PDB file of C-alpha atoms in Angstrom:
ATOM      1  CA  UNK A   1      -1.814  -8.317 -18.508  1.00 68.00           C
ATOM      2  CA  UNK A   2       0.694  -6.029 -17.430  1.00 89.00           C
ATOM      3  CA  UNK A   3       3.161  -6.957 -15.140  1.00 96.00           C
ATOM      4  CA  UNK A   4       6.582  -5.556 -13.613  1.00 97.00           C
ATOM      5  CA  UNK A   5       9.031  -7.969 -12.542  1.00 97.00           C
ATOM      6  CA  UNK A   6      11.802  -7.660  -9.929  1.00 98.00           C
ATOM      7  CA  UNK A   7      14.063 -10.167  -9.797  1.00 98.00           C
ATOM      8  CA  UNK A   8      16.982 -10.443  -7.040  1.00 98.00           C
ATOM      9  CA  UNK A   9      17.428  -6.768  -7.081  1.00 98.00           C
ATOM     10  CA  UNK A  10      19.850  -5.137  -5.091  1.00 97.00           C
ATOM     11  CA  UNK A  11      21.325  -1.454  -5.024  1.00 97.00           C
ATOM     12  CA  UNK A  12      23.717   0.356  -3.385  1.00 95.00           C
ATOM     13  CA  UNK A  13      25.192   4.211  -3.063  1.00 95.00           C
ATOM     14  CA  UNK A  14      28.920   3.728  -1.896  1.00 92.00           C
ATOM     15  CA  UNK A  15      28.971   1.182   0.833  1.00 91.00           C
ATOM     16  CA  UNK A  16      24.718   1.467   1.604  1.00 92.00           C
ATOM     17  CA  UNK A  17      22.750  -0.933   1.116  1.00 94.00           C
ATOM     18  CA  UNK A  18      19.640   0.842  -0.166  1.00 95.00           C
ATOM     19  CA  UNK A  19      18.141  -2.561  -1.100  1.00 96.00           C
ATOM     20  CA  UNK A  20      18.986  -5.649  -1.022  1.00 96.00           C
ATOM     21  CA  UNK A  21      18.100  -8.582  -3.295  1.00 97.00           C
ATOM     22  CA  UNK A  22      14.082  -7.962  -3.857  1.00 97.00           C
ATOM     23  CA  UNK A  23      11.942 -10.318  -5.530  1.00 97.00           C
ATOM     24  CA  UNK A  24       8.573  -9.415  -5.734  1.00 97.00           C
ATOM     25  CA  UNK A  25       5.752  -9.394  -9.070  1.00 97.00           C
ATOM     26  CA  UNK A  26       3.377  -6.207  -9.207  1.00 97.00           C
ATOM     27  CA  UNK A  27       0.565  -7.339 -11.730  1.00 96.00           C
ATOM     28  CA  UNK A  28      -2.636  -5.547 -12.208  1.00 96.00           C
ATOM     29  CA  UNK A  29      -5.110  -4.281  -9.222  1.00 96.00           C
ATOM     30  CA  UNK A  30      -3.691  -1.988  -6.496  1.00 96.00           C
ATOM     31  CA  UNK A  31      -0.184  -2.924  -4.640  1.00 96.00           C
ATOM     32  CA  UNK A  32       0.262  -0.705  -1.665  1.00 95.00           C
ATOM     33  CA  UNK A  33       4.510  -0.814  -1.097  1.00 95.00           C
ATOM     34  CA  UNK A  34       4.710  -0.479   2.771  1.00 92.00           C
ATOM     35  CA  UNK A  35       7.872   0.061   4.972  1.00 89.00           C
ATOM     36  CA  UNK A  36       9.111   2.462   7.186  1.00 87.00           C
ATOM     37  CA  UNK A  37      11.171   6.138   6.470  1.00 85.00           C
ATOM     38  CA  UNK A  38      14.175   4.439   5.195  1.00 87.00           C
ATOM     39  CA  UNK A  39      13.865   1.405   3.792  1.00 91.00           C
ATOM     40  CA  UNK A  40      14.604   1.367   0.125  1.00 93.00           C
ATOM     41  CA  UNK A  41      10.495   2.141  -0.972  1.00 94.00           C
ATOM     42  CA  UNK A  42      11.503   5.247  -2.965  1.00 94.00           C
ATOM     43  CA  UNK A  43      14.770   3.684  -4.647  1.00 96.00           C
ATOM     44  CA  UNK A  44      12.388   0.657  -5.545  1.00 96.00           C
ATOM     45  CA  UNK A  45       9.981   2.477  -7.228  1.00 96.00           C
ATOM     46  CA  UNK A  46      13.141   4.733  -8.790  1.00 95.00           C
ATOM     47  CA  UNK A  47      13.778   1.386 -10.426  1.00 97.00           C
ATOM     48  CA  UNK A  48      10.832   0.225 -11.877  1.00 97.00           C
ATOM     49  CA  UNK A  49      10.222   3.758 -13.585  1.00 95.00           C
ATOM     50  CA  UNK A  50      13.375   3.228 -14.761  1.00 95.00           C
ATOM     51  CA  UNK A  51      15.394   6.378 -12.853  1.00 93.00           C
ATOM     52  CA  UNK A  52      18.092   4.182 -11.570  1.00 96.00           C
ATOM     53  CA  UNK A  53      19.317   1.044 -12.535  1.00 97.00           C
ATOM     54  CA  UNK A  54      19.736  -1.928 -10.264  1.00 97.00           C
ATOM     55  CA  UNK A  55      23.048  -3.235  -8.975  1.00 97.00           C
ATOM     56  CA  UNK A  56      22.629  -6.468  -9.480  1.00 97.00           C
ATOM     57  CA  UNK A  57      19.214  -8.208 -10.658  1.00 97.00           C
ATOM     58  CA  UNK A  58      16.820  -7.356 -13.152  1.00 97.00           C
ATOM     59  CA  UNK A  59      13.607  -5.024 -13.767  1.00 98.00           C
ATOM     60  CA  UNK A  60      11.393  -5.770 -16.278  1.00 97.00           C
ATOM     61  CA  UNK A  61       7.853  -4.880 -17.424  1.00 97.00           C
ATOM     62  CA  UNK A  62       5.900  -7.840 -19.632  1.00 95.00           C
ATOM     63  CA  UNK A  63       9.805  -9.230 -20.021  1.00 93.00           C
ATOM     64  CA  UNK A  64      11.160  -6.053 -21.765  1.00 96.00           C
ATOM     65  CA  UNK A  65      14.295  -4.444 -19.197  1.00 96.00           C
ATOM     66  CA  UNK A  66      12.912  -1.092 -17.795  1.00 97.00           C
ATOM     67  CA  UNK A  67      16.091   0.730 -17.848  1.00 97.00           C
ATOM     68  CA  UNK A  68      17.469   2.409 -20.382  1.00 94.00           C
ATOM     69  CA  UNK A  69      14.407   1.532 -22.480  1.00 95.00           C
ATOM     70  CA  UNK A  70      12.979   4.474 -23.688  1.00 91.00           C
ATOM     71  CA  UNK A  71       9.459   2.809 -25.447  1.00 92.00           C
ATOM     72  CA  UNK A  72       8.990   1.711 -21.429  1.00 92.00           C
ATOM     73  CA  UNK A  73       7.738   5.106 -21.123  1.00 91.00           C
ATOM     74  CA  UNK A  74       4.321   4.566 -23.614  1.00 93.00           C
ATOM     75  CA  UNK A  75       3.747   1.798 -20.610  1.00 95.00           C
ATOM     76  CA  UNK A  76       4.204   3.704 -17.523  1.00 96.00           C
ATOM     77  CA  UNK A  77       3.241   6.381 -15.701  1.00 96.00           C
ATOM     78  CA  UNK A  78       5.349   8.134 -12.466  1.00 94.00           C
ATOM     79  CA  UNK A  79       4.168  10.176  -9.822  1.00 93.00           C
ATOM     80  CA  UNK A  80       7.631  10.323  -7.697  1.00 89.00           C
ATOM     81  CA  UNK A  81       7.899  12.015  -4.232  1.00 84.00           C
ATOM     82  CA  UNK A  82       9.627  14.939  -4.784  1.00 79.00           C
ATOM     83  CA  UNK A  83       8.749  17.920  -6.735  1.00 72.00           C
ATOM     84  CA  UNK A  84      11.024  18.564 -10.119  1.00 75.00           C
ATOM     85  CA  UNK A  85       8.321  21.012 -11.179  1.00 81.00           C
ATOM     86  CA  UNK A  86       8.572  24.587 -12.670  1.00 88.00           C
ATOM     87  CA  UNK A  87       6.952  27.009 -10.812  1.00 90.00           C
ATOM     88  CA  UNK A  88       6.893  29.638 -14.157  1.00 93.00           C
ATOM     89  CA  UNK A  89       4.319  27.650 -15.641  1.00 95.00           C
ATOM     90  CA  UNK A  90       1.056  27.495 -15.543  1.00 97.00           C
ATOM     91  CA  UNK A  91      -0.884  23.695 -14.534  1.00 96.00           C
ATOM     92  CA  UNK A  92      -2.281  23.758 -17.986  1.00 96.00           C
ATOM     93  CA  UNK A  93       1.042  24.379 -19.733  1.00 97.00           C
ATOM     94  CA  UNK A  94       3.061  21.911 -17.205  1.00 96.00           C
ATOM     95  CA  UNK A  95       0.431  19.324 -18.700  1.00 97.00           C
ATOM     96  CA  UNK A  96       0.710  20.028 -21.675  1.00 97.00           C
ATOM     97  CA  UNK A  97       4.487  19.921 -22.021  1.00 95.00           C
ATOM     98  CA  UNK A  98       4.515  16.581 -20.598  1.00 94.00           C
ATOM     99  CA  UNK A  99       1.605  15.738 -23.440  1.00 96.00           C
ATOM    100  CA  UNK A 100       3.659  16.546 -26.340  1.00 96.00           C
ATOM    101  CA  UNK A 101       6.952  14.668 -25.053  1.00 93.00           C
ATOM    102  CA  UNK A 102       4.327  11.705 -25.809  1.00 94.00           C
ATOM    103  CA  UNK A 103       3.374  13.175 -29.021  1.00 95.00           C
ATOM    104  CA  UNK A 104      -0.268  13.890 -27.777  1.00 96.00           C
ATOM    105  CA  UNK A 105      -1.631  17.592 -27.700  1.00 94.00           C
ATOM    106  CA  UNK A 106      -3.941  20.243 -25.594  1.00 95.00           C
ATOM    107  CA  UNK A 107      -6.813  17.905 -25.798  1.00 96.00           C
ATOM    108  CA  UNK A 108      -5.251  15.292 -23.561  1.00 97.00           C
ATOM    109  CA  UNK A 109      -3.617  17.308 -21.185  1.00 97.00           C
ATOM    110  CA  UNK A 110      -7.440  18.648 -20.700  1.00 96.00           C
ATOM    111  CA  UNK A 111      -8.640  15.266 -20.402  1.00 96.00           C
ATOM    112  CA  UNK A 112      -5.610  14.709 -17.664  1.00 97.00           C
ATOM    113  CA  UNK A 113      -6.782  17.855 -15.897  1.00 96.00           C
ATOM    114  CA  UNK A 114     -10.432  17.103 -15.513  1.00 95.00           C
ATOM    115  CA  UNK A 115      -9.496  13.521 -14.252  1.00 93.00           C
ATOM    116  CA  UNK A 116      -7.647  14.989 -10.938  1.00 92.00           C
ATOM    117  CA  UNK A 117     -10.231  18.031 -10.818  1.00 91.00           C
ATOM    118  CA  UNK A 118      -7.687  20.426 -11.523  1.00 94.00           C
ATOM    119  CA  UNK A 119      -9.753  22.581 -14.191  1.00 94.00           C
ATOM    120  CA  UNK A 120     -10.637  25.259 -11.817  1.00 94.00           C
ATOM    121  CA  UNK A 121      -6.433  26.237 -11.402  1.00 95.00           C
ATOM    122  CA  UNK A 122      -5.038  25.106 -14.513  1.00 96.00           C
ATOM    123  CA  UNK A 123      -4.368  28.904 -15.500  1.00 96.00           C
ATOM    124  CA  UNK A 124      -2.227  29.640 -12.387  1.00 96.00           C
ATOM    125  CA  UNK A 125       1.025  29.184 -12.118  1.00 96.00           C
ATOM    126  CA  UNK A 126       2.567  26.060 -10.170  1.00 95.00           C
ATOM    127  CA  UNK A 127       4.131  28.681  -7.766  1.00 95.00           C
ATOM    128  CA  UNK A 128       0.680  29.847  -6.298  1.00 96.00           C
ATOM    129  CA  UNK A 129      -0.381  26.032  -5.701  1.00 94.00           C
ATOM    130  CA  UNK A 130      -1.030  23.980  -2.299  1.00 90.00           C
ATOM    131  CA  UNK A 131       0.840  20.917  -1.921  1.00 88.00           C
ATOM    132  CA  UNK A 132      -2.204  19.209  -3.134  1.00 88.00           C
ATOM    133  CA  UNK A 133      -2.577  20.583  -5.707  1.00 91.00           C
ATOM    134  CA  UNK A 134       1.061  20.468  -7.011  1.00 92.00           C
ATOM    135  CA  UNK A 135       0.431  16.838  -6.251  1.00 90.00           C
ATOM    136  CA  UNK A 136      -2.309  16.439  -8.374  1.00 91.00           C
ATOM    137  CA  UNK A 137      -0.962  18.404 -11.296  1.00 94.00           C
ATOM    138  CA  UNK A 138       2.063  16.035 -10.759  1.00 94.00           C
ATOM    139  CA  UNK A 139      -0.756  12.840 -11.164  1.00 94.00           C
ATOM    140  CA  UNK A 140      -2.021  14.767 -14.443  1.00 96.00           C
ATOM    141  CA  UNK A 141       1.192  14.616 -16.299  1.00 95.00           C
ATOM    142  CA  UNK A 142       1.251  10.752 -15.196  1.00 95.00           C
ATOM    143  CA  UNK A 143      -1.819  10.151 -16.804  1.00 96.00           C
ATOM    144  CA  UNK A 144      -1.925  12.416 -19.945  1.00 97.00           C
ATOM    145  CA  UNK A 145      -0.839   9.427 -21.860  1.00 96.00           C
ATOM    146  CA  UNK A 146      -3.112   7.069 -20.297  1.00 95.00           C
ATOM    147  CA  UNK A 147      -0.513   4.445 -19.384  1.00 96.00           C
ATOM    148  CA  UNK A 148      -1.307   0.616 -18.442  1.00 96.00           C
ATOM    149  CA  UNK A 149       1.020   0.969 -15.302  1.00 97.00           C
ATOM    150  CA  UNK A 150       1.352   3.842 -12.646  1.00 97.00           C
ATOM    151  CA  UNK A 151       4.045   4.393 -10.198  1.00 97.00           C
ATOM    152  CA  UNK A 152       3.176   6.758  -7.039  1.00 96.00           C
ATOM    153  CA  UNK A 153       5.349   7.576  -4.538  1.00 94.00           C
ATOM    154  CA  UNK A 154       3.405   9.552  -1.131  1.00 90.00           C
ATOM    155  CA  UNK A 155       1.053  10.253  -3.391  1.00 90.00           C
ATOM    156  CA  UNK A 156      -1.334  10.862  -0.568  1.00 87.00           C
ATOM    157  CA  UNK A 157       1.552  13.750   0.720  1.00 83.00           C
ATOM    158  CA  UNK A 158      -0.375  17.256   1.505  1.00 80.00           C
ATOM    159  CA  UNK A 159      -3.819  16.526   0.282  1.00 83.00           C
ATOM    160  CA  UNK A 160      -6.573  17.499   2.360  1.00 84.00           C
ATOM    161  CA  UNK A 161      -9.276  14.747   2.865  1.00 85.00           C
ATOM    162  CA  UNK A 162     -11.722  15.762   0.252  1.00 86.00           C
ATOM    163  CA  UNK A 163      -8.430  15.374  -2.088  1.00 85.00           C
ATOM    164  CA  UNK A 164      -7.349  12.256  -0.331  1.00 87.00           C
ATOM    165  CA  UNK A 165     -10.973  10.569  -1.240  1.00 88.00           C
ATOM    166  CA  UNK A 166     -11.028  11.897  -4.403  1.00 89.00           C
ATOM    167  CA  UNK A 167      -7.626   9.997  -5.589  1.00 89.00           C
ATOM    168  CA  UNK A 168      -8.186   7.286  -3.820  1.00 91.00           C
ATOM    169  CA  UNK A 169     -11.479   6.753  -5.883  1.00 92.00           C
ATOM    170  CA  UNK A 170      -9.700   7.225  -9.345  1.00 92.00           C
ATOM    171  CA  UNK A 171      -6.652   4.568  -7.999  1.00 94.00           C
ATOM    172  CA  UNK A 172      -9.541   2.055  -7.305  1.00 94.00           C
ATOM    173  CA  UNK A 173     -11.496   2.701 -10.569  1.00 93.00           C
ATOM    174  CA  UNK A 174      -7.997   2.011 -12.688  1.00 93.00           C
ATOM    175  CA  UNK A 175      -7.155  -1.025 -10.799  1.00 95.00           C
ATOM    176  CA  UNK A 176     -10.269  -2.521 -11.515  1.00 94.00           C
ATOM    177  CA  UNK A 177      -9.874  -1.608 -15.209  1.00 94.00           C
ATOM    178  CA  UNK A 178      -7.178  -3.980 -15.114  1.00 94.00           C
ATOM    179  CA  UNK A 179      -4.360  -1.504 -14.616  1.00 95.00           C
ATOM    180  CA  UNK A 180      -1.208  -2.119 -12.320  1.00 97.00           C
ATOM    181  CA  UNK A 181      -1.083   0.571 -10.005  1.00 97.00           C
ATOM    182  CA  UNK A 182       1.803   0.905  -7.032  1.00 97.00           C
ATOM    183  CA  UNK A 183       1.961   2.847  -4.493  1.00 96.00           C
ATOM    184  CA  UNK A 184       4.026   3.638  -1.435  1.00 93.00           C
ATOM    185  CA  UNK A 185       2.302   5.371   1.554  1.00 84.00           C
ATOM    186  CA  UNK A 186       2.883   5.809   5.601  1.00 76.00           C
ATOM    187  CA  UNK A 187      -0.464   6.374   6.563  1.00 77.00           C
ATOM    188  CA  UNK A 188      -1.709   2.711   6.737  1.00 83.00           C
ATOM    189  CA  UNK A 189      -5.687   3.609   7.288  1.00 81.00           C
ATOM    190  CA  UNK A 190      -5.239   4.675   3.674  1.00 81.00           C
ATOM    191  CA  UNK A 191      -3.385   1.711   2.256  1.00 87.00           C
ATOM    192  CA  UNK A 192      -5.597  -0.417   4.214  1.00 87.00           C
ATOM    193  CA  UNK A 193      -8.842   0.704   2.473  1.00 87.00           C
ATOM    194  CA  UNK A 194      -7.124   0.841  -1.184  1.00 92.00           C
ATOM    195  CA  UNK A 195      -4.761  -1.732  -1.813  1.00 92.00           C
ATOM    196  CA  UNK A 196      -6.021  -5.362  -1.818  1.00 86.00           C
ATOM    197  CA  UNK A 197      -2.317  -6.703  -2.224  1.00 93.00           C
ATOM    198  CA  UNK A 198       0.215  -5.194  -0.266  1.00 94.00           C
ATOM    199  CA  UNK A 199       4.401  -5.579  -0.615  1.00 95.00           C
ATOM    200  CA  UNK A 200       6.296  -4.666   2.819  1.00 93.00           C
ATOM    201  CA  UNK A 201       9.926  -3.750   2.349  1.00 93.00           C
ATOM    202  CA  UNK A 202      12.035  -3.484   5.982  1.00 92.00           C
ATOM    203  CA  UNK A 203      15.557  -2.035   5.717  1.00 91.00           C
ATOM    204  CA  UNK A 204      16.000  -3.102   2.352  1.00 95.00           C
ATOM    205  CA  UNK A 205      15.069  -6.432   2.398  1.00 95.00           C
ATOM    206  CA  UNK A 206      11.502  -7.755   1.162  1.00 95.00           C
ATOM    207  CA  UNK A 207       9.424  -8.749   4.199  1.00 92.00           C
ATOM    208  CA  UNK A 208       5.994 -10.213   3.523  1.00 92.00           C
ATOM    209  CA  UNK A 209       4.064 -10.234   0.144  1.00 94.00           C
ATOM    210  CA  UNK A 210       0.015 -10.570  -0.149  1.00 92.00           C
ATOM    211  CA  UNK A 211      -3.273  -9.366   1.856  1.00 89.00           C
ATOM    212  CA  UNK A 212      -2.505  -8.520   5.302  1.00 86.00           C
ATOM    213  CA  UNK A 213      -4.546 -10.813   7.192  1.00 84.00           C
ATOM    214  CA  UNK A 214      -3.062 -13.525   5.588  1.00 86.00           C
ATOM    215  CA  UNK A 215      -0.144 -12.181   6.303  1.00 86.00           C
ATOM    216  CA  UNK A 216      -1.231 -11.926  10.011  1.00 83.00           C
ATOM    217  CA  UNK A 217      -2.083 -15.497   9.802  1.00 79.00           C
ATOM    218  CA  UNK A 218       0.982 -16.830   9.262  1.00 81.00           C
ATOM    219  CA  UNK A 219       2.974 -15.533  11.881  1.00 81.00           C
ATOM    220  CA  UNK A 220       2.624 -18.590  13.780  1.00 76.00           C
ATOM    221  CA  UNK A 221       5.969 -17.113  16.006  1.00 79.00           C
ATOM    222  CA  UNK A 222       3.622 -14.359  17.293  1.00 84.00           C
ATOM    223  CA  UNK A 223       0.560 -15.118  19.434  1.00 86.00           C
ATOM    224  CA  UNK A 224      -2.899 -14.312  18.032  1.00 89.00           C
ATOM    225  CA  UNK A 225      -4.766 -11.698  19.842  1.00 90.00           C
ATOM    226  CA  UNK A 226      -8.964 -12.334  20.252  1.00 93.00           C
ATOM    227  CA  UNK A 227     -11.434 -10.417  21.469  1.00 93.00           C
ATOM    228  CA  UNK A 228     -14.210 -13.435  22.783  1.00 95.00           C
ATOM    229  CA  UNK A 229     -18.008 -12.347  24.378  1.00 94.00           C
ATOM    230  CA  UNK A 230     -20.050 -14.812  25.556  1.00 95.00           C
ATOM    231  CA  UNK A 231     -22.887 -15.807  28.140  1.00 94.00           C
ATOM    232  CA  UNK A 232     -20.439 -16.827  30.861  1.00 94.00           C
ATOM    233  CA  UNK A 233     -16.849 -15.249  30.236  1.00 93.00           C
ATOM    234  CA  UNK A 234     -15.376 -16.733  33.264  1.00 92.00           C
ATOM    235  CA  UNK A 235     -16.063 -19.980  32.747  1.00 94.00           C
ATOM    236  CA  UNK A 236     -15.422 -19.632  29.122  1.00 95.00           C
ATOM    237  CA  UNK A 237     -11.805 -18.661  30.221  1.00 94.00           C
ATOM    238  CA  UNK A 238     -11.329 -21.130  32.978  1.00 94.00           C
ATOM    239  CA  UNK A 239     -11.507 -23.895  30.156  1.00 94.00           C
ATOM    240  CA  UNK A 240      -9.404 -22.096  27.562  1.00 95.00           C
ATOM    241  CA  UNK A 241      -6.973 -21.484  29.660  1.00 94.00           C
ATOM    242  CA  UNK A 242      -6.421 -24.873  30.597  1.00 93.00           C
ATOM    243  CA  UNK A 243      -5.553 -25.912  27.118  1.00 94.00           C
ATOM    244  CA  UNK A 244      -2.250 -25.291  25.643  1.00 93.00           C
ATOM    245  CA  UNK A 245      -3.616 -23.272  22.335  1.00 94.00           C
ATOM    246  CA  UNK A 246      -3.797 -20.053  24.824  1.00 94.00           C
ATOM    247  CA  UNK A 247      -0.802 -18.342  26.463  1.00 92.00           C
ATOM    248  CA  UNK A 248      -2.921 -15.764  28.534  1.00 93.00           C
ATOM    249  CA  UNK A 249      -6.597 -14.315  29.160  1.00 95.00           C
ATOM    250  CA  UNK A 250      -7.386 -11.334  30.584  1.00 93.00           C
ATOM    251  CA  UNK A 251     -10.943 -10.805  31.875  1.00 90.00           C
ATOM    252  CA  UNK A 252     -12.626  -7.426  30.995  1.00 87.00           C
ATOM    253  CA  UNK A 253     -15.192  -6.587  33.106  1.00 81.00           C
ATOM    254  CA  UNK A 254     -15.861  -3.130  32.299  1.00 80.00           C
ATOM    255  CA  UNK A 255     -16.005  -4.106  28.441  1.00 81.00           C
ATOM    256  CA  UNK A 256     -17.913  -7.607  29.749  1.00 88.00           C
ATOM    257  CA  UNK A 257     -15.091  -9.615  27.440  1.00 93.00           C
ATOM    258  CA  UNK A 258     -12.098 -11.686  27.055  1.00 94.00           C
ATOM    259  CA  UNK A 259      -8.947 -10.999  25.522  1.00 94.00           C
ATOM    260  CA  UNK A 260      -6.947 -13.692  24.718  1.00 95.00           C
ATOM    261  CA  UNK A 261      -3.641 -14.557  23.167  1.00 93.00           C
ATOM    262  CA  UNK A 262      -3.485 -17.588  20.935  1.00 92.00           C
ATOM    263  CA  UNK A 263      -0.517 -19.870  20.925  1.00 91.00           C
ATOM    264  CA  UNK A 264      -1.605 -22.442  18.088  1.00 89.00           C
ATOM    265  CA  UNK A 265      -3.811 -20.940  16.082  1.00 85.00           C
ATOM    266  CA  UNK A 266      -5.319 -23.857  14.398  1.00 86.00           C
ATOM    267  CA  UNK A 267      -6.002 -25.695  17.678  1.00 92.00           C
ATOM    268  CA  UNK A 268      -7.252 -22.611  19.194  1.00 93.00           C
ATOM    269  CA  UNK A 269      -9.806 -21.866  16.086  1.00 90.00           C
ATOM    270  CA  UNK A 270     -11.003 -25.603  16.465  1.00 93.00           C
ATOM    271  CA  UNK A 271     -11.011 -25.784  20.283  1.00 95.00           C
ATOM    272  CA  UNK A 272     -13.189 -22.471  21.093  1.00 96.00           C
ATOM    273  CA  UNK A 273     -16.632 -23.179  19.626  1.00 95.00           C
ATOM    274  CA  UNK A 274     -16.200 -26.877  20.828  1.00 95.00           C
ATOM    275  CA  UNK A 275     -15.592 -25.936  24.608  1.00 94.00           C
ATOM    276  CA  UNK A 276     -18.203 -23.331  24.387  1.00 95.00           C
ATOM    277  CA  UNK A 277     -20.811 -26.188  22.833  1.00 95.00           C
ATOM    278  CA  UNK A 278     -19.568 -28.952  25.642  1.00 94.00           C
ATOM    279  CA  UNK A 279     -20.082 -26.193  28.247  1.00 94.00           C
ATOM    280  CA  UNK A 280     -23.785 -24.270  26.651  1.00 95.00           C
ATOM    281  CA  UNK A 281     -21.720 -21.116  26.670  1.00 95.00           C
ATOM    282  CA  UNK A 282     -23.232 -18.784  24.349  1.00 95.00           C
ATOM    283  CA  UNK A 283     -20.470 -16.800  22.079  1.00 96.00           C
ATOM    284  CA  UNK A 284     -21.685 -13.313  20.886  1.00 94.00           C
ATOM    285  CA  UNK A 285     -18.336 -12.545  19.351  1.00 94.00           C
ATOM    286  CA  UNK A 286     -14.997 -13.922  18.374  1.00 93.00           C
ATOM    287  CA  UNK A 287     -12.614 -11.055  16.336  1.00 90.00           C
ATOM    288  CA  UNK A 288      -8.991 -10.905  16.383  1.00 88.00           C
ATOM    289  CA  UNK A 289      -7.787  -7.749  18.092  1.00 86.00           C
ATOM    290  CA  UNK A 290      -4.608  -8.062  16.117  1.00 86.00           C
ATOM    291  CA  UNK A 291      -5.150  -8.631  11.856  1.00 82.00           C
ATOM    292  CA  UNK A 292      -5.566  -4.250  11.227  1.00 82.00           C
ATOM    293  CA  UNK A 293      -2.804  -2.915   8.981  1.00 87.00           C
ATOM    294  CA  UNK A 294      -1.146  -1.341  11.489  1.00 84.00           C
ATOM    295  CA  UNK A 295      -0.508  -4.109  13.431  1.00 86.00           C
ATOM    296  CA  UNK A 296       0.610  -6.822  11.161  1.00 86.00           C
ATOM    297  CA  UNK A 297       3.532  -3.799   9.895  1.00 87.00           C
ATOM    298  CA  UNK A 298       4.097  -3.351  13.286  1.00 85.00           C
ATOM    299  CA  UNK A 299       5.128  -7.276  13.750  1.00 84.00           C
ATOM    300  CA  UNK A 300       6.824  -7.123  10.647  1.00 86.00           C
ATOM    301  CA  UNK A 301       9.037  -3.358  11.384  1.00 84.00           C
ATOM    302  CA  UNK A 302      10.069  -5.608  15.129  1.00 78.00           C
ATOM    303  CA  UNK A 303      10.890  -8.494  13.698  1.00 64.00           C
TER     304      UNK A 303
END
C-alpha cells in the first residue's frame, strides 16, 4: 500500500507564504487536489515529486523522505503543469529518453505510447503537436516505468473531450489497481466524476479532506439547501416553516416545488417525513440543491 505523507508542511519564496503547514495522507484510489488559481496546489504537488523541498515539515512516501531521494523516482510518476519538453524530438524518442533514464528500453516507451493512444504521432516532432497531445506524450514518459504513484498537475489542460474521456478512463482503471493517483484540476464536473476522495487547499492552508458530500454535511455553519415535491406543497411548507430546523421556504409554482434552507440538519432530516406522515402529505422528492462539487468548493473558497 502506497502512501505519501505530508506532515505540517509549510513553504515559502521570500516573505510568501506559498503553503502553510499541510497535513494531509494520499493513499491509493484517486485524490482530486482542489483549490483555486493560487493557492499552493502546484508547489504541493512540486513537493511530493520531490522538485522542491519543504520549509518546514516532512514529505514522505511509505516513510522514506521524498526529497533528495533519488530511488523515490522507481515509485513515482509526474505529469507537472508546465511544459519542459523539447520540441526537436520526436514523441517516440521523448519516450524513449525518459525510458532509458529508468534503465528500460524502446519496448516500454511503446507500451507507454499505446496506453495514452499516442501511436498514430509518435514519429512527429513535439513541435507539430496540440496541447493535447503534448499533454499526453507528457503522461507517457510518467508511465514508461509503470510507477505505483502518479502525480498530475492540469492534466486535463487542452484536451479535447474525446481526450478528456479517454484519460479519465485510464486514471480510474489505475486507481482501482490499487495505485495512488493525485491530481489537481479547475474544472470540478471532471474531478467530480473521477476522484472519490478529494483534498481542498485555500490560500495555502488545507481546507477540508474526504468525499464532498460529506464534506457538505458537515458544514453545520451553512444552511442546507432542499429541493422538496409533494401532494400539497403549501401546506407542507406552512408546517416546516413553523419549526426551527428551517430558516426559509420559497414556494415554486412554476417548478410545482419547495426550496428550502435547513438550519439543523439532523432535526430537519428527522422532522420532514414525520410532518408529512402526521399531515398524509405525499413526498415525491427530497434532494439537496446544495451537495454538487461546485458548491461545497464554493462554501469552502468564501469561508
Amino acid at each position: 500500500m502506497t502512501t505519501i505523507h505530508i506532515d505540517n508542511v509549510s513553504r515559502w519564496f521570500g516573505n510568501v507564504v506559498a503553503v502553510n503547514d499541510v497535513s494531509m495522507r494520499v493513499g491509493p484510489g484517486v485524490t482530486g487536489l482542489l483549490g483555486p488559481n493560487g493557492a499552493g496546489k502546484s508547489t504541493l504537488i512540486n513537493m511530493m515529486g520531490g522538485f522542491l523541498a519543504p520549509s518546514t515539515g516532512a514529505v514522505t512516501l511509505d516513510g522514506a523522505t521524498i526529497w533528495r531521494n533519488e530511488g523515490i523516482y522507481r515509485h513515482i510518476g509526474i505529469v507537472p503543469e508546465r511544459e519542459g519538453m523539447y520540441d526537436f524530438l520526436t514523441g517516440r524518442e521523448f519516450v524513449v529518453a525518459n525510458a532509458e533514464l529508468h534503465g528500460l528500453g524502446a519496448e516500454e516507451a511503446r507500451r507507454a505510447l499505446a496506453t495514452v493512444e499516442m501511436e498514430h504521432a509518435q514519429d512527429r516532432k513535439i513541435a507539430t503537436y496540440s496541447k493535447g497531445m503534448r499533454q499526453r506524450v507528457k503522461m507517457a514518459s510518467a508511465l514508461v516505468h509503470d510507477p505505483a504513484v502518479l502525480l498530475l498537475d492540469e492534466p486535463f489542460n487542452g484536451m479535447d473531450p474525446r481526450q478528456r474521456m479517454q484519460l479519465m478512463d485510464l486514471l480510474r482503471r489505475m486507481g482501482a489497481d490499487g495505485r495512488t493517483v493525485l491530481f489537481s484540476s479547475h474544472i470540478l464536473e471532471e474531478v467530480e466524476q473521477l476522484a472519490a476522495h478529494i483534498e481542498v487547499i485555500v490560500a495555502g492552508r488545507h481546507a477540508a479532506s474526504g468525499d464532498f458530500r460529506k464534506i457538505r454535511r458537515l458544514m453545520t455553519d451553512r444552511p442546507h439547501r432542499y429541493l422538496v415535491r409533494s401532494s400539497d406543497d403549501r401546506a407542507l411548507a406552512a408546517a416546516l416553516i413553523a419549526d426551527p430546523s428551517t430558516a426559509g421556504i420559497e414556494v415554486d409554482l412554476g417548478e410545482g416545488a419547495l426550496h428550502i434552507q435547513a438550519v439543523d440538519f439532523a432535526r430537519f432530516t428527522e422532522f420532514l417525513p414525520r410532518v408529512a406522515r402526521d399531515r398524509s402529505i405525499r413526498l415525491y422528492a427530497v434532494s439537496p440543491s446544495d451537495e454538487s462539487l461546485e458548491s461545497v468548493f464554493s462554501y469552502l473558497v468564501a469561508a
